[in-house]
JSON list of C-alpha atoms in Angstrom, two decimals:
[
{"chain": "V", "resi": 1, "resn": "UNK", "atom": "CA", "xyz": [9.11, -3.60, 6.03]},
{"chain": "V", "resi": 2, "resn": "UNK", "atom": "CA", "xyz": [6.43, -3.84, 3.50]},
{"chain": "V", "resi": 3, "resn": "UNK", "atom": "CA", "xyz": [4.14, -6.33, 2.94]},
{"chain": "V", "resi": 4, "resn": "UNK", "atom": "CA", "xyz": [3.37, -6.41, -0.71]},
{"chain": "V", "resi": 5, "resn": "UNK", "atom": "CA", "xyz": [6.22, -8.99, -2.00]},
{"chain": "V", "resi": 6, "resn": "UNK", "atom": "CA", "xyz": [8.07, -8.34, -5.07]},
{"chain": "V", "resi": 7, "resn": "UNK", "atom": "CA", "xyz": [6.89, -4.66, -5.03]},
{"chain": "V", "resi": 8, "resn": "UNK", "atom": "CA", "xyz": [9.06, -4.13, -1.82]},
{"chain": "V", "resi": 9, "resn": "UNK", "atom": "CA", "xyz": [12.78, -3.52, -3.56]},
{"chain": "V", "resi": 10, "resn": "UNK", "atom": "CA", "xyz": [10.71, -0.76, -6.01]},
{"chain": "V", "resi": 11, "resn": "UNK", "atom": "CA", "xyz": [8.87, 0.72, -2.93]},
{"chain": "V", "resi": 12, "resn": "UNK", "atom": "CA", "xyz": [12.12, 1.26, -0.95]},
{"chain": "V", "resi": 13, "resn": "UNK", "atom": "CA", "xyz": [14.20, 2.33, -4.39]},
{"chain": "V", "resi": 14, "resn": "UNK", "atom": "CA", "xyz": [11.00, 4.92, -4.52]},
{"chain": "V", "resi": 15, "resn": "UNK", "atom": "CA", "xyz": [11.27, 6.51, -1.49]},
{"chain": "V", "resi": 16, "resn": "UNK", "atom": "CA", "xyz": [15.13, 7.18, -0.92]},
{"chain": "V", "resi": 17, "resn": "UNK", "atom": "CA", "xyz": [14.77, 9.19, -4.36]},
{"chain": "V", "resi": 18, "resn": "UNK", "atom": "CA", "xyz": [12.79, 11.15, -2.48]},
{"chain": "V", "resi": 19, "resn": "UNK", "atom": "CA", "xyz": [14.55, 14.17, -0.56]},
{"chain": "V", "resi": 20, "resn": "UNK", "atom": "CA", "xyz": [13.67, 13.44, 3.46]},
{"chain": "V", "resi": 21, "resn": "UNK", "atom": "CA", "xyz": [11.17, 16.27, 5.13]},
{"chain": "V", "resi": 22, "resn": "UNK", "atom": "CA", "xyz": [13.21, 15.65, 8.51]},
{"chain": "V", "resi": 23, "resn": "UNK", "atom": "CA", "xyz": [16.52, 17.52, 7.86]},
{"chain": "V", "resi": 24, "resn": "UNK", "atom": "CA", "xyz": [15.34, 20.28, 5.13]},
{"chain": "V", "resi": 25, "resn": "UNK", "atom": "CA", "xyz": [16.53, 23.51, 6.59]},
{"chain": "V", "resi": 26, "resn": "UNK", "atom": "CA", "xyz": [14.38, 26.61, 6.43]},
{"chain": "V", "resi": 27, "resn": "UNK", "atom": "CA", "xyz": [15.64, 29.73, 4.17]},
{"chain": "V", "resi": 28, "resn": "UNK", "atom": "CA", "xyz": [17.23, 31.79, 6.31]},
{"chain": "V", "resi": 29, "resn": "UNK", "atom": "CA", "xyz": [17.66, 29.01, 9.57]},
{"chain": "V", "resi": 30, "resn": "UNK", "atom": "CA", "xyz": [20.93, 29.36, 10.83]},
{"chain": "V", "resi": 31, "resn": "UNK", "atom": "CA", "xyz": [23.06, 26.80, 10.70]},
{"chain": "V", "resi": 32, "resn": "UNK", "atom": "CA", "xyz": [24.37, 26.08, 14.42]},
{"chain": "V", "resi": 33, "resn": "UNK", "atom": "CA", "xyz": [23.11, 26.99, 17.80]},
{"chain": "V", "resi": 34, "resn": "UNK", "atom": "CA", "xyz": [21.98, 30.41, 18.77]},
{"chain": "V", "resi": 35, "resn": "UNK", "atom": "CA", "xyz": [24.68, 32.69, 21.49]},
{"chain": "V", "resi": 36, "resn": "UNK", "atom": "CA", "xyz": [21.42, 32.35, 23.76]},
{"chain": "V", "resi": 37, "resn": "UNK", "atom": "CA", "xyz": [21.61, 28.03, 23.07]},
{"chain": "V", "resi": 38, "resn": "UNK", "atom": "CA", "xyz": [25.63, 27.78, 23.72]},
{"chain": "V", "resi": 39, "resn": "UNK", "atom": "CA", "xyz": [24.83, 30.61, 27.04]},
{"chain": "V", "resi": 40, "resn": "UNK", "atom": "CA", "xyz": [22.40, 28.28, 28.20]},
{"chain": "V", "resi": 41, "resn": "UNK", "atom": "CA", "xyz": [24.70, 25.17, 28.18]},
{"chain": "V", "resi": 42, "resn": "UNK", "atom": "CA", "xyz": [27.57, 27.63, 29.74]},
{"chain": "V", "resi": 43, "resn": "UNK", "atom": "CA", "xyz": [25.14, 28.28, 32.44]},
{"chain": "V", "resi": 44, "resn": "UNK", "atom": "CA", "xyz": [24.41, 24.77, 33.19]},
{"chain": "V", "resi": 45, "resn": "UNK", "atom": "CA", "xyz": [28.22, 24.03, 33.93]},
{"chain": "V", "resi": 46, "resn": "UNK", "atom": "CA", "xyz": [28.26, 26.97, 36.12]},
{"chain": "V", "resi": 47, "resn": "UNK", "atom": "CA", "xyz": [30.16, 29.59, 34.41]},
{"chain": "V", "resi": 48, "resn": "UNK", "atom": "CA", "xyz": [29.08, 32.87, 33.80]},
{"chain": "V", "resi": 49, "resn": "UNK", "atom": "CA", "xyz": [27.90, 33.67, 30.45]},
{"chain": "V", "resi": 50, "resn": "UNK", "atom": "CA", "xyz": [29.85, 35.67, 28.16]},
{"chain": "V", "resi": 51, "resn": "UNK", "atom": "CA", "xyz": [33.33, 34.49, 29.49]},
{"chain": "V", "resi": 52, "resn": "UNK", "atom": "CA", "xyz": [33.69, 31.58, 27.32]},
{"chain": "V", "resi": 53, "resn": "UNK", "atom": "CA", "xyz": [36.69, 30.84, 25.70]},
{"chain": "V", "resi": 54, "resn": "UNK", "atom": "CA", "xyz": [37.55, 30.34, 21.84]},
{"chain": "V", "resi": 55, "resn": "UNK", "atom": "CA", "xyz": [38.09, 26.66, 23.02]},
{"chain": "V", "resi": 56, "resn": "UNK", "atom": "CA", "xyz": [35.18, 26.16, 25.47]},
{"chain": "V", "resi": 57, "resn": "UNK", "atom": "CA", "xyz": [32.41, 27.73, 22.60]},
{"chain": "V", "resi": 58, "resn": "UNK", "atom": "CA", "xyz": [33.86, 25.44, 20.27]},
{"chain": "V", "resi": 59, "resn": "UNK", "atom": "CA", "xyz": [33.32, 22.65, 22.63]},
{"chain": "V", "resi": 60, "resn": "UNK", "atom": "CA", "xyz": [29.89, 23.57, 23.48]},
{"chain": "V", "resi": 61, "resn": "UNK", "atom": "CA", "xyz": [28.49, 24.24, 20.10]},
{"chain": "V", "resi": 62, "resn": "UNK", "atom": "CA", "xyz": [29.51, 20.97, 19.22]},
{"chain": "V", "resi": 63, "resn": "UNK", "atom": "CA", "xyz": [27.90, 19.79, 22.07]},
{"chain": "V", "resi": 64, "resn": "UNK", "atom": "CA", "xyz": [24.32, 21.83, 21.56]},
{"chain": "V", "resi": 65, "resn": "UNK", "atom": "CA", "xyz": [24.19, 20.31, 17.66]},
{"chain": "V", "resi": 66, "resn": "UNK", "atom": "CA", "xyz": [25.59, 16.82, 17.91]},
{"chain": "V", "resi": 67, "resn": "UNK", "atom": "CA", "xyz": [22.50, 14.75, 17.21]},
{"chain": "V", "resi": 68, "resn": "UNK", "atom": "CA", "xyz": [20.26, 17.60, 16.08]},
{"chain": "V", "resi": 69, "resn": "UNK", "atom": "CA", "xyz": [19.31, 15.41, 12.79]},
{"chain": "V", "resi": 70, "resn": "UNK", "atom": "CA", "xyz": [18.36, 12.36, 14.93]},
{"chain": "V", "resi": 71, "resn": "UNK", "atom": "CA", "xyz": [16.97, 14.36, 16.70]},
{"chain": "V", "resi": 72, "resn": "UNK", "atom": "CA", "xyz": [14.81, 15.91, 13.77]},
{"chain": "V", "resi": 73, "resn": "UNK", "atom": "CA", "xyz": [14.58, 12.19, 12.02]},
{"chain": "V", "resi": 74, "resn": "UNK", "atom": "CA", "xyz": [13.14, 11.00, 15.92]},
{"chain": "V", "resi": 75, "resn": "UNK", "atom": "CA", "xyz": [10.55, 13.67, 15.59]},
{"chain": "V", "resi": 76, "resn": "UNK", "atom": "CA", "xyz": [9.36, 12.93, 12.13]},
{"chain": "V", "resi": 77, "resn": "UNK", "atom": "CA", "xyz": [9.07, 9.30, 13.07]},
{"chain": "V", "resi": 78, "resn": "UNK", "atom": "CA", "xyz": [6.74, 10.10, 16.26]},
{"chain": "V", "resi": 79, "resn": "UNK", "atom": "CA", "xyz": [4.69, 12.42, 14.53]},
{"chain": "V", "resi": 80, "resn": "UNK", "atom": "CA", "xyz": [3.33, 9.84, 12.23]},
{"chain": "V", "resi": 81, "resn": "UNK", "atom": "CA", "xyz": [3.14, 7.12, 15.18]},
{"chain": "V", "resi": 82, "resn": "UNK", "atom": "CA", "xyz": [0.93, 9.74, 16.62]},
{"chain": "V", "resi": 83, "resn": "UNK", "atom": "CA", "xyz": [-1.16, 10.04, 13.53]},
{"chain": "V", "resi": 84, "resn": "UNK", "atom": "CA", "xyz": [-1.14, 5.94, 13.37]},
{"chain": "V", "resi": 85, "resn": "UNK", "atom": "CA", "xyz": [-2.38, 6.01, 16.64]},
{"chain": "V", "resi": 86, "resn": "UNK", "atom": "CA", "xyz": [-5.40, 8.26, 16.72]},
{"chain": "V", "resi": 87, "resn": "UNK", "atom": "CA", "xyz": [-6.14, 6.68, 13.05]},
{"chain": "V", "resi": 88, "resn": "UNK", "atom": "CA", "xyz": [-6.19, 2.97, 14.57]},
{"chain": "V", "resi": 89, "resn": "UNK", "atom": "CA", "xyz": [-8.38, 4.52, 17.84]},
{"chain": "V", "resi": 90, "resn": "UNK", "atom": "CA", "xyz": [-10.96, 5.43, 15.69]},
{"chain": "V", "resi": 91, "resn": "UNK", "atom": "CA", "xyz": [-11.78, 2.48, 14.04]},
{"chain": "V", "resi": 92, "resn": "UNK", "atom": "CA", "xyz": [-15.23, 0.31, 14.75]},
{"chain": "V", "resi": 93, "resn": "UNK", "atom": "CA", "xyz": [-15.26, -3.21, 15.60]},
{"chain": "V", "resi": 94, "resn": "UNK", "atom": "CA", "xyz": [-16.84, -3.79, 11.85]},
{"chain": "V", "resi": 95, "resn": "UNK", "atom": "CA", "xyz": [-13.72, -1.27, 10.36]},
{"chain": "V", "resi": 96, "resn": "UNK", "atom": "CA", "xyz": [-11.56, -3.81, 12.72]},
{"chain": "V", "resi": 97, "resn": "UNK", "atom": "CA", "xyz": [-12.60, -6.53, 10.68]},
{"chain": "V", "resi": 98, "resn": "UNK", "atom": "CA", "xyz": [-12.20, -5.45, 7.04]},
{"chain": "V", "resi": 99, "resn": "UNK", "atom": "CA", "xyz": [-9.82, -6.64, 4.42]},
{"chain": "V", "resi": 100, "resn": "UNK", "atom": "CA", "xyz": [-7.39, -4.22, 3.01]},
{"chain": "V", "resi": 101, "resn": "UNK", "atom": "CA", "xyz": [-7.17, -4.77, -1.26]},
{"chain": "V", "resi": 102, "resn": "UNK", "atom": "CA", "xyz": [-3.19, -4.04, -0.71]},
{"chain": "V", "resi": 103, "resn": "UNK", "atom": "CA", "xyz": [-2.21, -6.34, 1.57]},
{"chain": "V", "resi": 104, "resn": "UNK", "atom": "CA", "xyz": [-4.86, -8.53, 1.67]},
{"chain": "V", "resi": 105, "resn": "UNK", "atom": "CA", "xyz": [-4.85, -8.93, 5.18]},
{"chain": "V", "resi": 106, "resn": "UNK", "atom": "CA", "xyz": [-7.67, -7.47, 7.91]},
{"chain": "V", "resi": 107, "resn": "UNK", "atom": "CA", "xyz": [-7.46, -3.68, 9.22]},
{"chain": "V", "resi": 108, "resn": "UNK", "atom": "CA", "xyz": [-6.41, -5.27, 12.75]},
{"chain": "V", "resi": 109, "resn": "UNK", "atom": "CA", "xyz": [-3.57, -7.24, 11.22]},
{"chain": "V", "resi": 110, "resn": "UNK", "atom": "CA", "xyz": [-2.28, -5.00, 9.33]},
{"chain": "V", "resi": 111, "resn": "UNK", "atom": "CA", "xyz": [-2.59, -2.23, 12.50]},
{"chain": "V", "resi": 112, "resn": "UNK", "atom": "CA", "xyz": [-1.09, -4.97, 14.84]},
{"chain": "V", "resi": 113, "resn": "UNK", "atom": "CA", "xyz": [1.97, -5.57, 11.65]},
{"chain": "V", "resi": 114, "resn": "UNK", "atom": "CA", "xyz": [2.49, -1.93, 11.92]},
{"chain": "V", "resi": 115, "resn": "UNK", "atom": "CA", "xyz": [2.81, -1.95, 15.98]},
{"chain": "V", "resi": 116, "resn": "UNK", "atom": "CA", "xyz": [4.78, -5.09, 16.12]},
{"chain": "V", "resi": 117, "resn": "UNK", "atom": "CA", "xyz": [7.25, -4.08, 13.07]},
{"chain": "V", "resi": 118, "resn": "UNK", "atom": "CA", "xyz": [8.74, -0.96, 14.86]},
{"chain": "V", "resi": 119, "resn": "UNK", "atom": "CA", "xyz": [10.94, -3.15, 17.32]},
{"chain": "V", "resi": 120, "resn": "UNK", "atom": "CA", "xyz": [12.06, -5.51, 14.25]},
{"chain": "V", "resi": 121, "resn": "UNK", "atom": "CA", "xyz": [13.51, -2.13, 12.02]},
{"chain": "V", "resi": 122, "resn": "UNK", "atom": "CA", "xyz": [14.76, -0.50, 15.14]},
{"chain": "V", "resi": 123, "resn": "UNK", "atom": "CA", "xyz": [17.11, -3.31, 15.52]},
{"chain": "V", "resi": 124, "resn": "UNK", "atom": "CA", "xyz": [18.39, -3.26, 12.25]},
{"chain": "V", "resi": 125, "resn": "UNK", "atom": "CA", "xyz": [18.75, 0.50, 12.35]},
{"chain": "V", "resi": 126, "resn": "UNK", "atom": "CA", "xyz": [20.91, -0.38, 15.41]},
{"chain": "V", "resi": 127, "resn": "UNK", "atom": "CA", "xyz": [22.85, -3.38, 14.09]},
{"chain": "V", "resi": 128, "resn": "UNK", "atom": "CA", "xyz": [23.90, -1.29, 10.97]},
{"chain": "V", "resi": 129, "resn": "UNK", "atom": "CA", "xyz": [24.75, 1.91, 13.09]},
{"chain": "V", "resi": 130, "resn": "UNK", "atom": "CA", "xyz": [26.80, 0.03, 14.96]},
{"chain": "V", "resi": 131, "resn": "UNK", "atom": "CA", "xyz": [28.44, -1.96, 12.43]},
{"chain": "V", "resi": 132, "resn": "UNK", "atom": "CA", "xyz": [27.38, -5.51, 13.09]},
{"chain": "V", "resi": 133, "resn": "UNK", "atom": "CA", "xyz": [27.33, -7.53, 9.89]},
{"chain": "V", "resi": 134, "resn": "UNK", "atom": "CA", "xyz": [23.43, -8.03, 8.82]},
{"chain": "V", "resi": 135, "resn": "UNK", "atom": "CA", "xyz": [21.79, -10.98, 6.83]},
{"chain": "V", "resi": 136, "resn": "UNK", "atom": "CA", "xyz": [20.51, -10.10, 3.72]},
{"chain": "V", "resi": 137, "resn": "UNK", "atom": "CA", "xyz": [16.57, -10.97, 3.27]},
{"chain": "V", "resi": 138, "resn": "UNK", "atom": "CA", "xyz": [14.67, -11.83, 0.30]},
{"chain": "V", "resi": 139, "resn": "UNK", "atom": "CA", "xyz": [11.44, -10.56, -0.79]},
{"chain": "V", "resi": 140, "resn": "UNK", "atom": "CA", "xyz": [10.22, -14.58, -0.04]},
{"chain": "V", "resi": 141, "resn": "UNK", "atom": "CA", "xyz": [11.83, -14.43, 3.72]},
{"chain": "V", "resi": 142, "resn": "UNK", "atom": "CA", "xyz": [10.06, -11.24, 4.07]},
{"chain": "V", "resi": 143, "resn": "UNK", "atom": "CA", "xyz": [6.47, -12.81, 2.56]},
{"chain": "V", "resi": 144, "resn": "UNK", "atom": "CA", "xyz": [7.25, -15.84, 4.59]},
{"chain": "V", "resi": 145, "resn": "UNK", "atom": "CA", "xyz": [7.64, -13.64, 8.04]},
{"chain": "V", "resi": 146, "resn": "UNK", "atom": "CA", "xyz": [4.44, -11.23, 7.14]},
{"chain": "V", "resi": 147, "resn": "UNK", "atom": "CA", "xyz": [2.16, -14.15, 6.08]},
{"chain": "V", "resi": 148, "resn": "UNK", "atom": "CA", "xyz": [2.92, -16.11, 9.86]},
{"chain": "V", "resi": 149, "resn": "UNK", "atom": "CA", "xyz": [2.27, -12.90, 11.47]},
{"chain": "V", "resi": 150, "resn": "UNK", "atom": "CA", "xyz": [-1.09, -12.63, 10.29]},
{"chain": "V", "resi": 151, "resn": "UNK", "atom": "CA", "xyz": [-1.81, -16.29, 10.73]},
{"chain": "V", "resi": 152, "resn": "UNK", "atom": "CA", "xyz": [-0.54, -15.82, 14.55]},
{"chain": "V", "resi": 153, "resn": "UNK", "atom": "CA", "xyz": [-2.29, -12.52, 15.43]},
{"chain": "V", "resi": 154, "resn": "UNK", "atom": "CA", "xyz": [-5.28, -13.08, 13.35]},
{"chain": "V", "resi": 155, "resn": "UNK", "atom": "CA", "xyz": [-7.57, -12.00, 16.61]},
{"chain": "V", "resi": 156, "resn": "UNK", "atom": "CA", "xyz": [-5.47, -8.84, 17.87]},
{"chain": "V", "resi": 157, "resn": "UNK", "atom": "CA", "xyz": [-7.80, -6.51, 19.67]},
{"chain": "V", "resi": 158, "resn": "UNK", "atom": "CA", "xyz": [-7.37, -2.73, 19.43]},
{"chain": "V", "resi": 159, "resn": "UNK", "atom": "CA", "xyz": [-6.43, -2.19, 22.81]},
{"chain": "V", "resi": 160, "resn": "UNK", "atom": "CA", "xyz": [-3.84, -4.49, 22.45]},
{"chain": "V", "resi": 161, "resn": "UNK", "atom": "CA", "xyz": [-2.58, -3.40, 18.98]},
{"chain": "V", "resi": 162, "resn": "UNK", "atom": "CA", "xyz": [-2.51, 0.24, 20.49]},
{"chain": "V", "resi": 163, "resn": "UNK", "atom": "CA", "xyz": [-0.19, -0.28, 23.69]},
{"chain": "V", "resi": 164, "resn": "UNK", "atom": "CA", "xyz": [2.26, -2.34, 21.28]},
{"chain": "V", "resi": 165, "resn": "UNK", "atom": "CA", "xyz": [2.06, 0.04, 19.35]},
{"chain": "V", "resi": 166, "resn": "UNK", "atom": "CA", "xyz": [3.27, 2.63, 21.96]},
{"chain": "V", "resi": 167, "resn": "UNK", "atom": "CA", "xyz": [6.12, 0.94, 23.67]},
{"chain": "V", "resi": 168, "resn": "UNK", "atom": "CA", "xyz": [7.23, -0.46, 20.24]},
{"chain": "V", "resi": 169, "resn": "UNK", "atom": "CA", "xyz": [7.36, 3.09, 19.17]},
{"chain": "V", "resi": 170, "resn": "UNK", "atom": "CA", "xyz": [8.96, 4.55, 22.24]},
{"chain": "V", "resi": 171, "resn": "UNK", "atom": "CA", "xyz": [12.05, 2.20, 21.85]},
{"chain": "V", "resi": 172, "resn": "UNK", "atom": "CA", "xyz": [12.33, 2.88, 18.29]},
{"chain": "V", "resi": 173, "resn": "UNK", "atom": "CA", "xyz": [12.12, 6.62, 18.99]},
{"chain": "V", "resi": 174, "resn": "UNK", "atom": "CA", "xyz": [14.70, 6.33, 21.94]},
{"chain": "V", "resi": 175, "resn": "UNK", "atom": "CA", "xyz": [16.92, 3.97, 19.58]},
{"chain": "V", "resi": 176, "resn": "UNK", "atom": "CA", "xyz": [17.00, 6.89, 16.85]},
{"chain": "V", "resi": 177, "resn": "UNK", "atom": "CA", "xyz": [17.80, 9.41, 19.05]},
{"chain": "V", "resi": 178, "resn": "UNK", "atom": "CA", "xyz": [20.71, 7.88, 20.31]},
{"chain": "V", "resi": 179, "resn": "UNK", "atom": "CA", "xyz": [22.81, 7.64, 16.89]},
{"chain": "V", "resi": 180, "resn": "UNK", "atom": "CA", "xyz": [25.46, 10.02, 15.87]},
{"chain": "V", "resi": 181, "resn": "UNK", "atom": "CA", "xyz": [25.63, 11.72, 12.49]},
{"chain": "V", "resi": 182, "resn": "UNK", "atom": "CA", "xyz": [28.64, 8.75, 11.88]},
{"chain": "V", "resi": 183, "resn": "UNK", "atom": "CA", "xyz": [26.26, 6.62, 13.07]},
{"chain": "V", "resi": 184, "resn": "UNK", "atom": "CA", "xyz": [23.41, 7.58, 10.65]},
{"chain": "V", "resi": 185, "resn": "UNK", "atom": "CA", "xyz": [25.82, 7.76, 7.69]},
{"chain": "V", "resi": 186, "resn": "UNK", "atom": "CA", "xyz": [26.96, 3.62, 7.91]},
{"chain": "V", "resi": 187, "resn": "UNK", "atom": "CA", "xyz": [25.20, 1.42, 5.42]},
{"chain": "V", "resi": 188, "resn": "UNK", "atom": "CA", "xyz": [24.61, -1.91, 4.84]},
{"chain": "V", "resi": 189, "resn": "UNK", "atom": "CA", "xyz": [22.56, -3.84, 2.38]},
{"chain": "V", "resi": 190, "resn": "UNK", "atom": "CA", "xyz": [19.02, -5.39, 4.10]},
{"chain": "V", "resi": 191, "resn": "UNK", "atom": "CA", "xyz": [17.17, -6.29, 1.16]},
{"chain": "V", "resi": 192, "resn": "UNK", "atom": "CA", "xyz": [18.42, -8.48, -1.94]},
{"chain": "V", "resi": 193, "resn": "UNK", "atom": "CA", "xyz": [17.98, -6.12, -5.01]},
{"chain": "V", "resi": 194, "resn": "UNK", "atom": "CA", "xyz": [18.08, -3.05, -3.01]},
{"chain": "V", "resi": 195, "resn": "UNK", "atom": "CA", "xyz": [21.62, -0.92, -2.94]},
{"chain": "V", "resi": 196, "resn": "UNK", "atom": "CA", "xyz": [22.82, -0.31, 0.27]},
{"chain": "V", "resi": 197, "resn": "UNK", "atom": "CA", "xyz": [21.22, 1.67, 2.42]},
{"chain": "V", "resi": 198, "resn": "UNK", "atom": "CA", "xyz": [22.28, 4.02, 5.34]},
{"chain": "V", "resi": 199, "resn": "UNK", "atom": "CA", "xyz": [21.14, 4.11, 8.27]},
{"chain": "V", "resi": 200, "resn": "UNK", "atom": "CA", "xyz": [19.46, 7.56, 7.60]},
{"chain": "V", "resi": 201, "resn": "UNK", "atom": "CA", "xyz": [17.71, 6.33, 5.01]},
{"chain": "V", "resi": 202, "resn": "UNK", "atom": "CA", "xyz": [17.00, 3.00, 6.78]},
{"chain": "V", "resi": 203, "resn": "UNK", "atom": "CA", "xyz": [14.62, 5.38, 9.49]},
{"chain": "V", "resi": 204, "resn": "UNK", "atom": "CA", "xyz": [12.94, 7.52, 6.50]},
{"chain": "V", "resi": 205, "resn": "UNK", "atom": "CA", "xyz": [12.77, 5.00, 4.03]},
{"chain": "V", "resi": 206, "resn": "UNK", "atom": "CA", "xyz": [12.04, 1.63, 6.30]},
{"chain": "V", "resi": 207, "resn": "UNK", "atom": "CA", "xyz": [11.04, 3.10, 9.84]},
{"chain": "V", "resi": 208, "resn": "UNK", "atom": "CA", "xyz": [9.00, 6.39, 8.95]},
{"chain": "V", "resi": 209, "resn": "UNK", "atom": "CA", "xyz": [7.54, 5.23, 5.54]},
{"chain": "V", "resi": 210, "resn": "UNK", "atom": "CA", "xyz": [6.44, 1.60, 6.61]},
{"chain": "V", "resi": 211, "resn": "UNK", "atom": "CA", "xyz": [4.22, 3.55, 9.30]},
{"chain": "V", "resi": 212, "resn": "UNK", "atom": "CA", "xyz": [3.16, 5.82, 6.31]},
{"chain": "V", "resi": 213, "resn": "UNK", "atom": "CA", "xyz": [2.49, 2.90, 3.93]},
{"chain": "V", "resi": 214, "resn": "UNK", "atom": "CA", "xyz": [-0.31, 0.69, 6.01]},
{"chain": "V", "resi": 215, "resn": "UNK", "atom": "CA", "xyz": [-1.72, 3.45, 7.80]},
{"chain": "V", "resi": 216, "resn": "UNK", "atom": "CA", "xyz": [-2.42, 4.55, 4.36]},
{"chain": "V", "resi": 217, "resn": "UNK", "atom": "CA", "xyz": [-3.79, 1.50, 3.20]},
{"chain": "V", "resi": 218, "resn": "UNK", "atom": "CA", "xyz": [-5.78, 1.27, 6.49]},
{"chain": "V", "resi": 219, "resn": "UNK", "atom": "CA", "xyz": [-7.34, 4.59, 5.89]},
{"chain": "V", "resi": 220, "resn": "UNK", "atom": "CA", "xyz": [-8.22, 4.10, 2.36]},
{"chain": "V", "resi": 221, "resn": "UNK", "atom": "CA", "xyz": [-9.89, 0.67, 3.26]},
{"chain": "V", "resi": 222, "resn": "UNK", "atom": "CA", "xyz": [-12.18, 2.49, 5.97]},
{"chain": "V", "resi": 223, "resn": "UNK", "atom": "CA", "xyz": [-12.54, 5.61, 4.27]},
{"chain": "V", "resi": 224, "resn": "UNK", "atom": "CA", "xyz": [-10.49, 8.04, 6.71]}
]
């Protein structure tokens, strides 16, 4: 989630007006598996390719494109945990120690609120995708959690902040992959003031653009 109190329910309205980079198809991209894609599952069930039946090919093209946009959304979201990464790496013990004029917080807490946040928003991707009923926080809950977490991890070290970040990231990533297209189309309501929200938009909105958010503040603070 974000950090930066009451601007939070704007932030999120902000970005799911925004059309999401992870599903655009190309002009021209077809819109299901290739023959050589549904030949190469055949192949793997051990039957000869080209003697598939109306039924089977049905069967198996479902099969080659069911979770093709988590897969896509999955992507997105590692690509810019990668880019978190080698941003974070680079920084000096003296970048390490800077305050950020966003968040107010120091580069390392807000890299270590960015590695610890990905397991907190995976979880509520995964309550809501599987239709658990979900509390409904408040911009002060939300100010209340942030402003303990950078009391508590005031002293993070890089090398600390960095493998959190990695395994955090890694269970998110393996969380997104697993949902459904039903899955990714439930909604629920997180955040008082905000409309519902599906899960989709949950991962682009929450997951992908809370990474995009403080890594942007970080760099802008350091000059990167």
């Amino acid at each position: 989630m974000s950090v930066r109190g009451r601007g939070l329910a704007h932030d999120i309205q902000a970005r799911l007006r925004r059309p999401s980079s992870a599903v655009k198809r190309g002009r021209g991209q077809p819109r299901g598996p290739s023959q050589q894609r549904v030949r190469c599952l055949a192949r793997r069930r051990g039957r000869p390719p080209g003697r598939l039946s109306w039924r089977s090919a049905t069967h198996l093209h479902q099969e080659g494109t069911m979770g093709a946009k988590s897969e896509a959304l999955a992507k997105q979201f590692e690509a810019k945990v990668q880019d978190a990464a080698a941003v974070m790496q680079k920084l000096s013990d003296v970048d390490w120690k800077k305050t950020t004029p966003g968040e107010k917080w120091t580069v390392g807490v807000v890299a270590h609120h960015v590695a610890s946040s990905h397991e907190g928003i995976a979880n509520i991707v995964k309550a809501v995708a599987s239709g658990q009923a979900m509390p409904t926080f408040t911009v002060e809950m939300l100010d209340a959690m942030n402003h303990k977490h950078a009391q508590e991890n005031a002293n993070a070290t890089k090398a600390h902040t960095l493998v959190l970040h990695q395994k955090n990231a890694t269970a998110a990533a393996v969380a997104v992959r697993a949902l459904s297209d039903d899955q990714l189309a439930k909604s629920a309501t997180v955040l008082q003031g905000v409309p519902a929200m599906s899960v989709e938009q949950m991962i682009t909105g929450i997951l992908i653009g809370h990474v995009d958010e403080h890594v942007g503040s970080i760099r802008k603070t350091v000059g990167a």
